[in-house]
XYZ file of C-alpha atoms in Angstrom:
558
model
C -19.980 -5.100 -11.264
C -19.320 -2.284 -8.575
C -15.763 -2.336 -8.941
C -13.572 -1.442 -12.007
C -10.124 -0.500 -13.219
C -8.609 0.421 -16.386
C -5.815 -1.929 -17.195
C -3.678 -0.237 -20.261
C -2.766 3.210 -20.895
C -4.873 3.609 -23.873
C -8.013 2.605 -21.703
C -8.778 -0.153 -24.402
C -8.956 -3.018 -21.462
C -11.309 -2.486 -18.674
C -11.662 -5.068 -15.672
C -14.855 -4.848 -13.580
C -15.780 -7.182 -10.599
C -18.073 -8.485 -8.157
C -17.606 -10.463 -4.968
C -19.672 -13.108 -3.280
C -18.202 -13.674 0.242
C -21.069 -16.089 1.034
C -19.864 -18.393 -1.863
C -16.140 -17.375 -1.675
C -16.221 -16.374 -5.388
C -15.323 -13.690 -7.555
C -16.981 -12.617 -10.762
C -15.004 -10.716 -13.524
C -15.911 -9.116 -16.667
C -13.068 -8.129 -19.063
C -14.206 -5.423 -21.528
C -11.752 -5.268 -24.588
C -12.483 -2.405 -27.231
C -10.772 -4.021 -30.062
C -10.349 -7.837 -29.962
C -8.302 -9.394 -32.488
C -7.410 -13.087 -32.034
C -7.621 -13.332 -28.035
C -6.785 -11.838 -24.734
C -4.656 -13.115 -21.659
C -5.740 -12.024 -18.161
C -3.651 -13.345 -15.076
C -2.359 -12.824 -11.668
C 1.132 -13.536 -10.069
C 2.928 -12.563 -7.012
C 4.730 -9.375 -8.122
C 3.262 -9.017 -11.555
C 5.598 -11.437 -13.238
C 4.799 -13.166 -16.602
C 6.281 -16.386 -15.358
C 4.559 -18.725 -12.992
C 1.266 -16.852 -13.488
C -2.326 -18.013 -13.038
C -4.062 -17.163 -16.431
C -7.410 -17.090 -18.047
C -7.104 -17.129 -21.807
C -9.558 -16.564 -24.769
C -8.036 -17.529 -28.073
C -8.724 -18.715 -31.664
C -7.313 -20.885 -34.105
C -8.583 -18.849 -37.254
C -11.696 -21.039 -37.394
C -12.850 -21.493 -33.795
C -12.571 -19.724 -30.448
C -11.529 -21.236 -27.041
C -11.593 -20.291 -23.420
C -9.611 -21.830 -20.580
C -7.984 -21.926 -17.351
C -4.095 -21.831 -18.025
C -0.776 -21.111 -16.434
C 2.943 -19.875 -17.630
C 5.955 -21.862 -16.375
C 9.217 -20.148 -15.359
C 10.032 -19.347 -19.128
C 6.611 -17.743 -19.921
C 5.126 -20.696 -21.960
C 1.468 -21.125 -21.576
C -0.305 -24.400 -20.879
C -3.758 -25.247 -20.013
C -4.363 -26.235 -16.565
C -5.517 -29.674 -15.929
C -7.791 -28.397 -13.360
C -10.166 -25.907 -14.819
C -11.354 -23.255 -12.185
C -12.413 -20.492 -14.210
C -16.001 -20.655 -15.374
C -17.012 -18.949 -18.612
C -20.605 -17.279 -18.114
C -20.761 -15.289 -20.984
C -19.036 -13.941 -24.360
C -20.487 -11.591 -26.474
C -19.701 -8.727 -28.880
C -21.426 -5.158 -28.179
C -21.326 -1.753 -29.822
C -18.210 -0.594 -27.541
C -16.194 -3.889 -27.727
C -16.082 -7.402 -26.562
C -17.279 -8.569 -23.314
C -16.079 -11.777 -21.536
C -17.687 -12.727 -18.239
C -16.273 -15.508 -16.057
C -15.930 -16.459 -12.132
C -13.554 -18.392 -10.048
C -13.263 -19.298 -6.333
C -11.044 -17.087 -4.177
C -9.130 -20.481 -3.489
C -8.940 -23.201 -5.712
C -6.338 -25.406 -3.863
C -4.324 -26.075 -7.053
C -0.721 -25.197 -6.674
C -0.756 -23.407 -10.189
C -3.562 -21.078 -9.054
C -3.394 -17.629 -7.371
C -4.736 -17.376 -4.186
C -7.132 -14.346 -4.144
C -7.027 -12.778 -0.543
C -7.335 -9.097 0.921
C -4.553 -6.896 -0.104
C -2.952 -5.974 -3.594
C -3.444 -8.249 -6.726
C -0.919 -7.706 -9.403
C -2.941 -8.096 -12.678
C -1.215 -8.824 -16.042
C -2.886 -8.921 -19.310
C -2.121 -9.024 -22.993
C -3.826 -9.018 -26.489
C -3.427 -11.726 -29.123
C -2.539 -10.490 -32.581
C -2.189 -13.872 -34.421
C -4.375 -17.011 -34.148
C -3.042 -19.847 -32.262
C -3.326 -23.489 -33.616
C -2.713 -24.611 -30.055
C -2.223 -22.800 -26.577
C 1.024 -24.333 -26.491
C 2.353 -21.950 -29.027
C 1.850 -19.107 -26.919
C 4.822 -17.506 -24.850
C 3.831 -14.397 -22.873
C 7.405 -12.855 -23.372
C 6.564 -12.664 -27.323
C 3.328 -10.605 -26.930
C 2.781 -7.004 -25.718
C 1.789 -7.313 -22.093
C 1.179 -4.776 -19.370
C 0.596 -4.734 -15.627
C -1.911 -3.248 -13.156
C -2.459 -3.242 -9.441
C -5.965 -3.393 -7.667
C -7.397 -4.018 -4.430
C -9.932 -6.908 -5.343
C -11.519 -7.972 -2.229
C -13.338 -5.116 -0.839
C -15.874 -4.513 1.894
C -19.166 -5.063 0.427
C -21.365 -2.843 2.422
C -23.657 -0.428 0.818
C -22.452 3.130 0.442
C -24.198 5.537 3.019
C -26.194 8.512 1.709
C -24.804 12.161 2.461
C -27.191 14.612 3.926
C -28.181 18.097 2.019
C -25.793 19.908 4.382
C -22.688 18.382 2.757
C -20.493 20.625 0.789
C -17.640 19.886 -1.618
C -14.298 21.024 -2.203
C -11.901 19.871 -4.991
C -8.307 19.681 -4.473
C -6.996 18.990 -7.923
C -3.970 19.785 -10.315
C -4.073 23.092 -12.012
C -4.198 22.030 -15.700
C -0.905 20.125 -15.706
C 0.805 19.053 -18.791
C 1.792 15.468 -18.069
C 5.416 15.083 -18.767
C 6.461 12.577 -21.396
C 8.378 10.367 -19.028
C 7.073 7.108 -17.412
C 7.028 8.373 -13.693
C 6.103 11.839 -12.304
C 5.053 12.938 -9.079
C 3.461 16.412 -9.146
C 2.899 18.572 -6.028
C 0.512 21.373 -5.611
C -0.119 23.803 -2.677
C -4.004 24.848 -2.213
C -4.921 27.021 0.629
C -8.187 26.782 2.455
C -10.688 29.318 2.510
C -10.086 32.327 4.740
C -11.620 32.036 8.222
C -12.820 28.455 7.398
C -14.532 27.167 10.650
C -14.339 23.524 11.860
C -15.764 21.098 9.606
C -15.797 17.337 9.177
C -14.819 15.406 6.263
C -17.215 12.606 5.847
C -16.371 11.286 2.503
C -13.918 11.808 -0.454
C -13.411 10.532 -4.014
C -11.095 10.955 -6.836
C -11.736 13.490 -9.675
C -9.850 12.055 -12.791
C -9.751 14.139 -16.067
C -11.747 11.980 -18.799
C -9.297 10.108 -21.012
C -6.408 10.099 -18.188
C -7.891 7.270 -16.223
C -4.986 4.894 -17.213
C -2.442 7.295 -16.461
C -3.298 8.726 -13.109
C -2.020 6.187 -10.694
C -2.423 7.517 -7.309
C -3.218 10.389 -5.445
C -2.541 11.852 -1.908
C -3.585 14.765 -0.154
C -1.622 15.942 2.886
C -1.999 18.482 5.617
C 0.640 21.172 6.385
C 2.016 21.677 9.723
C -0.366 24.151 11.672
C 2.704 25.727 13.049
C 3.438 27.147 9.548
C 1.692 30.275 9.000
C 2.385 30.476 5.273
C 3.317 27.889 2.732
C 4.659 29.234 -0.640
C 2.418 28.550 -3.780
C 3.929 25.605 -5.686
C 2.941 23.624 -8.682
C 5.572 21.247 -10.243
C 7.545 17.975 -9.507
C 7.698 16.807 -6.120
C 11.248 15.705 -6.737
C 12.377 19.301 -7.976
C 15.488 20.308 -5.902
C 14.204 24.014 -6.281
C 10.929 23.298 -4.635
C 9.978 25.309 -1.371
C 11.575 23.418 1.614
C 8.201 24.152 3.667
C 6.470 21.322 1.357
C 8.557 18.829 3.603
C 6.156 19.693 6.447
C 3.170 18.929 4.626
C 3.268 15.069 5.568
C 0.171 14.494 7.624
C -2.025 12.219 5.317
C -5.624 13.589 4.954
C -7.025 11.503 1.896
C -5.463 9.021 -0.493
C -6.666 7.138 -3.762
C -5.100 4.511 -5.824
C -6.331 3.282 -9.252
C -9.433 1.021 -8.807
C -10.307 2.293 -5.425
C -13.802 3.485 -4.666
C -15.116 6.561 -2.703
C -14.033 6.477 1.129
C -16.636 6.911 3.544
C -16.123 7.794 7.261
C -18.163 5.719 10.086
C -21.336 7.357 10.831
C -20.279 8.488 14.234
C -16.901 10.304 13.154
C -15.541 12.735 10.640
C -12.185 14.015 9.928
C -11.690 17.752 11.135
C -10.863 20.361 8.576
C -10.598 24.106 9.484
C -11.311 26.170 12.611
C -8.612 27.121 15.470
C -5.445 25.379 15.490
C -5.573 23.617 12.197
C -3.518 23.973 9.086
C -4.810 26.461 6.119
C -2.657 24.752 3.572
C -2.934 21.385 1.640
C -0.558 19.606 -0.504
C -1.757 17.593 -3.373
C 0.405 14.942 -4.854
C -0.395 13.104 -8.100
C 1.391 10.184 -9.473
C 1.249 9.750 -13.081
C 2.288 6.485 -14.537
C 3.207 7.118 -18.379
C 4.906 4.318 -19.760
C 3.826 5.009 -23.434
C 5.705 8.614 -22.854
C 2.241 10.346 -24.213
C 3.032 14.000 -24.755
C 0.888 17.219 -24.468
C -1.809 15.409 -22.318
C -3.495 18.039 -19.810
C -4.594 16.792 -16.460
C -6.526 18.471 -13.576
C -7.145 15.316 -11.451
C -7.188 15.296 -7.661
C -9.719 14.604 -4.745
C -13.024 16.004 -4.089
C -13.545 16.344 -0.235
C -17.187 16.074 0.958
C -17.309 17.972 4.370
C -20.138 19.200 6.771
C -20.348 22.099 9.419
C -22.662 19.698 11.232
C -20.068 17.941 13.394
C -20.270 14.335 14.114
C -20.171 13.067 17.665
C -16.233 12.068 17.338
C -13.280 13.670 15.535
C -11.253 10.980 13.654
C -7.676 10.745 14.021
C -4.636 9.422 12.029
C -1.864 7.622 13.910
C 1.459 6.374 12.727
C 2.221 2.802 13.687
C 5.402 0.979 12.838
C 9.111 2.008 12.628
C 10.682 5.457 12.997
C 12.370 6.992 9.977
C 15.940 6.288 11.194
C 18.880 4.790 9.500
C 19.468 2.482 12.692
C 16.701 -0.047 11.245
C 18.704 -1.282 8.165
C 18.322 -4.217 5.819
C 21.092 -6.385 4.610
C 21.919 -6.271 0.795
C 21.057 -9.660 -1.139
C 18.059 -10.630 1.039
C 15.283 -12.771 -0.371
C 13.343 -12.198 2.640
C 14.095 -9.821 5.635
C 11.701 -8.782 8.384
C 11.695 -5.643 10.311
C 9.005 -5.068 13.087
C 7.827 -1.686 14.650
C 6.081 -1.687 18.103
C 3.219 0.275 19.668
C 3.787 -0.927 23.275
C 1.073 -1.771 26.082
C 2.822 1.092 28.098
C 2.246 3.659 25.449
C -1.453 2.662 24.769
C -2.121 2.374 28.623
C -0.769 6.051 28.831
C -2.252 7.698 25.859
C -5.543 5.837 24.987
C -8.987 6.518 26.694
C -10.648 3.879 29.026
C -12.971 2.571 26.211
C -10.111 2.648 23.745
C -10.171 3.721 19.985
C -11.841 2.155 16.909
C -9.629 1.529 13.979
C -11.895 1.755 10.653
C -9.130 2.153 8.048
C -5.491 2.129 7.466
C -2.875 3.039 4.771
C 0.222 0.811 4.514
C 3.684 2.290 3.495
C 6.937 0.981 2.545
C 9.477 2.095 -0.157
C 10.871 -0.154 -2.984
C 12.164 -2.991 -1.129
C 8.797 -3.413 0.687
C 7.223 -6.682 -0.180
C 4.387 -7.196 2.640
C 3.039 -5.404 5.491
C 1.036 -6.563 8.339
C -0.268 -4.877 11.675
C -1.699 -7.224 14.432
C -3.544 -6.456 17.745
C -1.805 -8.197 20.682
C -3.692 -8.502 23.959
C -2.452 -10.384 27.001
C 0.556 -11.501 25.119
C -1.395 -13.076 22.166
C -2.331 -12.075 18.691
C -5.955 -11.466 18.762
C -6.908 -9.650 15.658
C -5.462 -8.815 12.131
C -5.752 -4.931 11.726
C -4.290 -5.088 8.138
C -2.161 -7.369 5.997
C -1.014 -7.168 2.246
C 1.222 -10.131 1.320
C 1.788 -8.728 -2.170
C 2.203 -4.967 -1.001
C 3.658 -2.627 -3.612
C 4.779 0.871 -2.959
C 3.256 1.693 -6.434
C -0.185 1.036 -5.111
C -1.014 2.991 -1.930
C -4.538 3.728 -0.935
C -6.447 4.052 2.394
C -8.140 0.627 2.888
C -11.537 0.371 4.751
C -11.366 -2.631 7.289
C -13.976 -5.194 6.803
C -14.641 -5.132 10.460
C -13.559 -2.210 12.939
C -10.893 -3.087 15.275
C -11.314 -2.074 19.075
C -7.576 -1.128 20.721
C -7.775 -0.750 24.407
C -5.454 0.589 26.903
C -2.674 -1.982 27.518
C -2.988 -3.531 24.076
C 0.009 -3.852 21.617
C -0.042 -3.172 17.992
C 2.919 -4.705 16.230
C 3.582 -3.914 12.551
C 5.764 -6.197 10.596
C 7.393 -5.394 7.133
C 8.808 -7.987 4.689
C 11.671 -6.690 2.220
C 13.629 -8.082 -0.394
C 16.999 -6.680 -1.313
C 18.313 -9.267 -3.814
C 19.273 -6.579 -6.343
C 21.188 -4.287 -4.098
C 24.906 -4.669 -3.175
C 24.740 -2.145 -0.109
C 22.609 -2.092 2.974
C 19.525 -0.340 2.887
C 18.832 1.972 5.716
C 15.764 3.730 6.949
C 14.796 7.153 5.977
C 12.761 9.375 3.725
C 14.688 8.727 0.387
C 13.014 6.339 -2.146
C 16.002 4.211 -1.974
C 16.071 3.966 1.705
C 13.068 2.018 3.708
C 10.061 2.791 5.679
C 7.733 0.483 7.591
C 4.414 2.401 8.533
C 0.767 1.679 8.909
C -1.180 5.225 9.017
C -4.526 4.084 10.788
C -7.392 5.987 10.903
C -9.535 5.862 13.977
C -11.766 7.488 16.477
C -12.223 9.218 18.876
C -9.118 11.245 18.222
C -6.638 11.298 20.914
C -3.355 12.994 21.453
C -1.394 10.026 20.200
C -0.125 10.957 16.885
C 2.834 8.266 16.758
C 3.472 5.112 18.227
C 6.520 3.747 16.731
C 9.853 2.266 17.703
C 13.498 1.679 16.748
C 16.347 -0.536 18.159
C 18.238 0.812 21.208
C 21.387 2.793 19.817
C 23.515 1.531 22.536
C 22.763 -2.031 21.727
C 23.518 -1.202 17.933
C 26.949 0.162 18.729
C 27.516 -3.183 20.346
C 26.626 -4.827 17.117
C 28.877 -2.853 15.186
C 31.930 -3.609 17.591
C 31.154 -7.204 17.594
C 31.000 -7.666 13.649
C 34.186 -5.534 12.953
C 35.994 -7.631 15.462
C 34.761 -10.775 14.123
C 35.839 -9.784 10.728
C 39.327 -8.926 12.026
C 39.019 -4.934 11.909
C 40.341 -4.073 15.319
C 40.207 -0.327 14.148
C 36.657 -0.032 14.462
C 35.451 3.570 13.701
C 32.213 3.047 15.614
C 30.686 6.054 16.972
C 33.196 8.513 14.995
C 31.129 8.277 11.949
C 27.251 8.192 11.453
C 25.135 5.191 11.585
C 24.615 4.923 7.754
C 28.416 4.942 7.116
C 28.938 2.222 9.868
C 26.373 -0.016 8.053
C 28.119 0.389 4.763
C 31.541 -0.297 6.043
C 30.603 -3.599 7.541
C 31.625 -6.857 5.741
C 28.224 -8.231 4.541
C 27.723 -12.087 4.761
C 25.457 -14.259 6.027
C 26.793 -14.257 9.504
C 26.418 -10.221 9.463
C 22.803 -10.391 8.231
C 21.833 -13.194 10.564
C 23.382 -11.252 13.880
C 21.634 -8.223 12.784
C 18.189 -9.897 12.674
C 18.634 -11.533 15.858
C 19.570 -8.008 17.422
C 16.288 -6.463 16.029
C 14.357 -9.383 17.548
C 15.790 -9.409 21.001
C 17.460 -5.992 21.983
C 15.745 -3.361 23.780
C 13.818 -0.628 21.850
C 13.533 3.199 22.106
C 9.814 3.760 21.951
C 8.385 6.959 20.372
C 5.032 7.656 22.139
C 4.410 11.114 20.757
C 1.633 13.533 21.165
C 0.493 15.713 18.356
C 2.848 18.539 19.629
C 5.565 16.120 18.542
C 6.677 15.713 22.308
C 6.993 12.410 24.062
C 4.203 11.521 26.653
C 5.567 11.666 30.123
C 7.477 8.517 31.013
C 10.354 6.373 30.605
C 10.654 5.301 26.977
C 14.290 4.369 26.395
C 15.703 0.730 26.794
C 12.179 -0.815 26.713
C 12.001 -4.542 26.183
C 10.450 -6.056 23.065
C 6.938 -7.268 23.876
C 6.687 -11.203 23.981
C 3.992 -12.099 21.558
C 2.511 -15.614 20.916
C 1.721 -16.023 17.261
C -1.838 -17.383 16.458
C -2.834 -15.980 13.430
C -0.185 -17.342 11.077
C -2.324 -20.215 9.707
C -3.519 -20.748 6.162
C -6.687 -18.453 5.154
C -7.978 -21.407 3.139
C -7.111 -24.681 4.163
C -7.484 -27.305 1.332
C -8.283 -30.902 1.346
C -5.284 -33.220 2.114
C -3.213 -30.484 3.514
C -2.573 -28.805 0.228
C -1.997 -25.057 0.160
C -2.174 -22.821 -2.836
C 1.360 -21.365 -3.746
C 0.186 -18.045 -4.928
């Protein structure tokens, strides 16, 4: 069981698993430190207790039972008529109870969750009382919790590192974790003086023992090389008194999320650190998830970088795809599903990529709270030819760098299309693009080699066409005194009358209007060329078919 993740904040429930791509099956082992009368493990689209796919172990007081079950729209649990979870072993050991079972990725049962690449929302609960019948169980009446994991992973063996590889820990400086549910802690670390150029070839998490279920995710950012000095800081990332220069430490270097394994670079490439023209400062960001409000817990978690002076043939690079961080890309309120798409156009890749192209080997998807899904597709000759990365159950609370099962070769003239799915049913005002957590982003940070000068390949709708939209919608709703152009875009969006028509026209605008293409060099300057009022690439979608077709046309609903 090479993959594992703690489920509950106390660390009393541990899920481990293994994958057989040949058999399209997943093997799971649930370890329970203190089992009373049973345990529930399940999967649902967003971690809901309702309409969830469950496996349940329970006892009636005299006899124990195991079964494949599901919860209805009110949380009532029933045995599934199609039993797809197969019990392999259940045994008591010195350190707890172990439950080993398996199931296919796809069962073609509408009540079952389809296990696919991307985030899986795991729900769990412990039974304190015996059940005469499973139908007595309602998930809303027991203590439950939620955890997120990447369940399907590349199954390649981990490479070995040579004796020339050194390590550097970028860790929190003995932080006392605040007794609040969510904390983002920032810390500035300076690289050694006169550090020569090295290649990072692997990194892994360093978690303080006992905090495995509280340290939710960790990121290390490189500060801008232009800044000769960054003030020392250790405190909340949301503190209004933090140094402003921390805002210029945004270049992702490493990212880990709970359940993630060590991250290895391909044998031919490494990420440059140190040397002339590089930053001397790193920003560590640790997300603590402390729902039980545990107080007084010390933490020194972070990332361990493995690096070498023996440089590999290629420098790895990180490129931003998707949408520019701007309020001109907005999501209407009360939307169950709304899509935004960012483009890396053929003109940009033709201008900036070498003749042999680049090889994408990993990526980090990113949205804020309204994000529900992200996908990046490679387009060649006007047709989708390869999926770079997709997560249909994406959560901003679970972000890590994901290794691609197969490297993707992007050639000059190719298009990279990044499409994000949003839900704003709980919002009464429009959500604009921006840096704030209640604003939105649509980004894929791709990790690739060989490194090029193309740092950012993103787009946004043409401003002139957006102003035409504001003028039209205001006139349609009888507002002849439009203040379009006199106030900023955020205010213009907020002043609109939002109904179905307003949202539908905005969606049509984003799918047809010309775009401003940001084809940026690492100096933040545009590559030479004309980038305004560029046409949206015409793309034939050929990848939107079910991953696991089922007999008779039935498709799993999860």
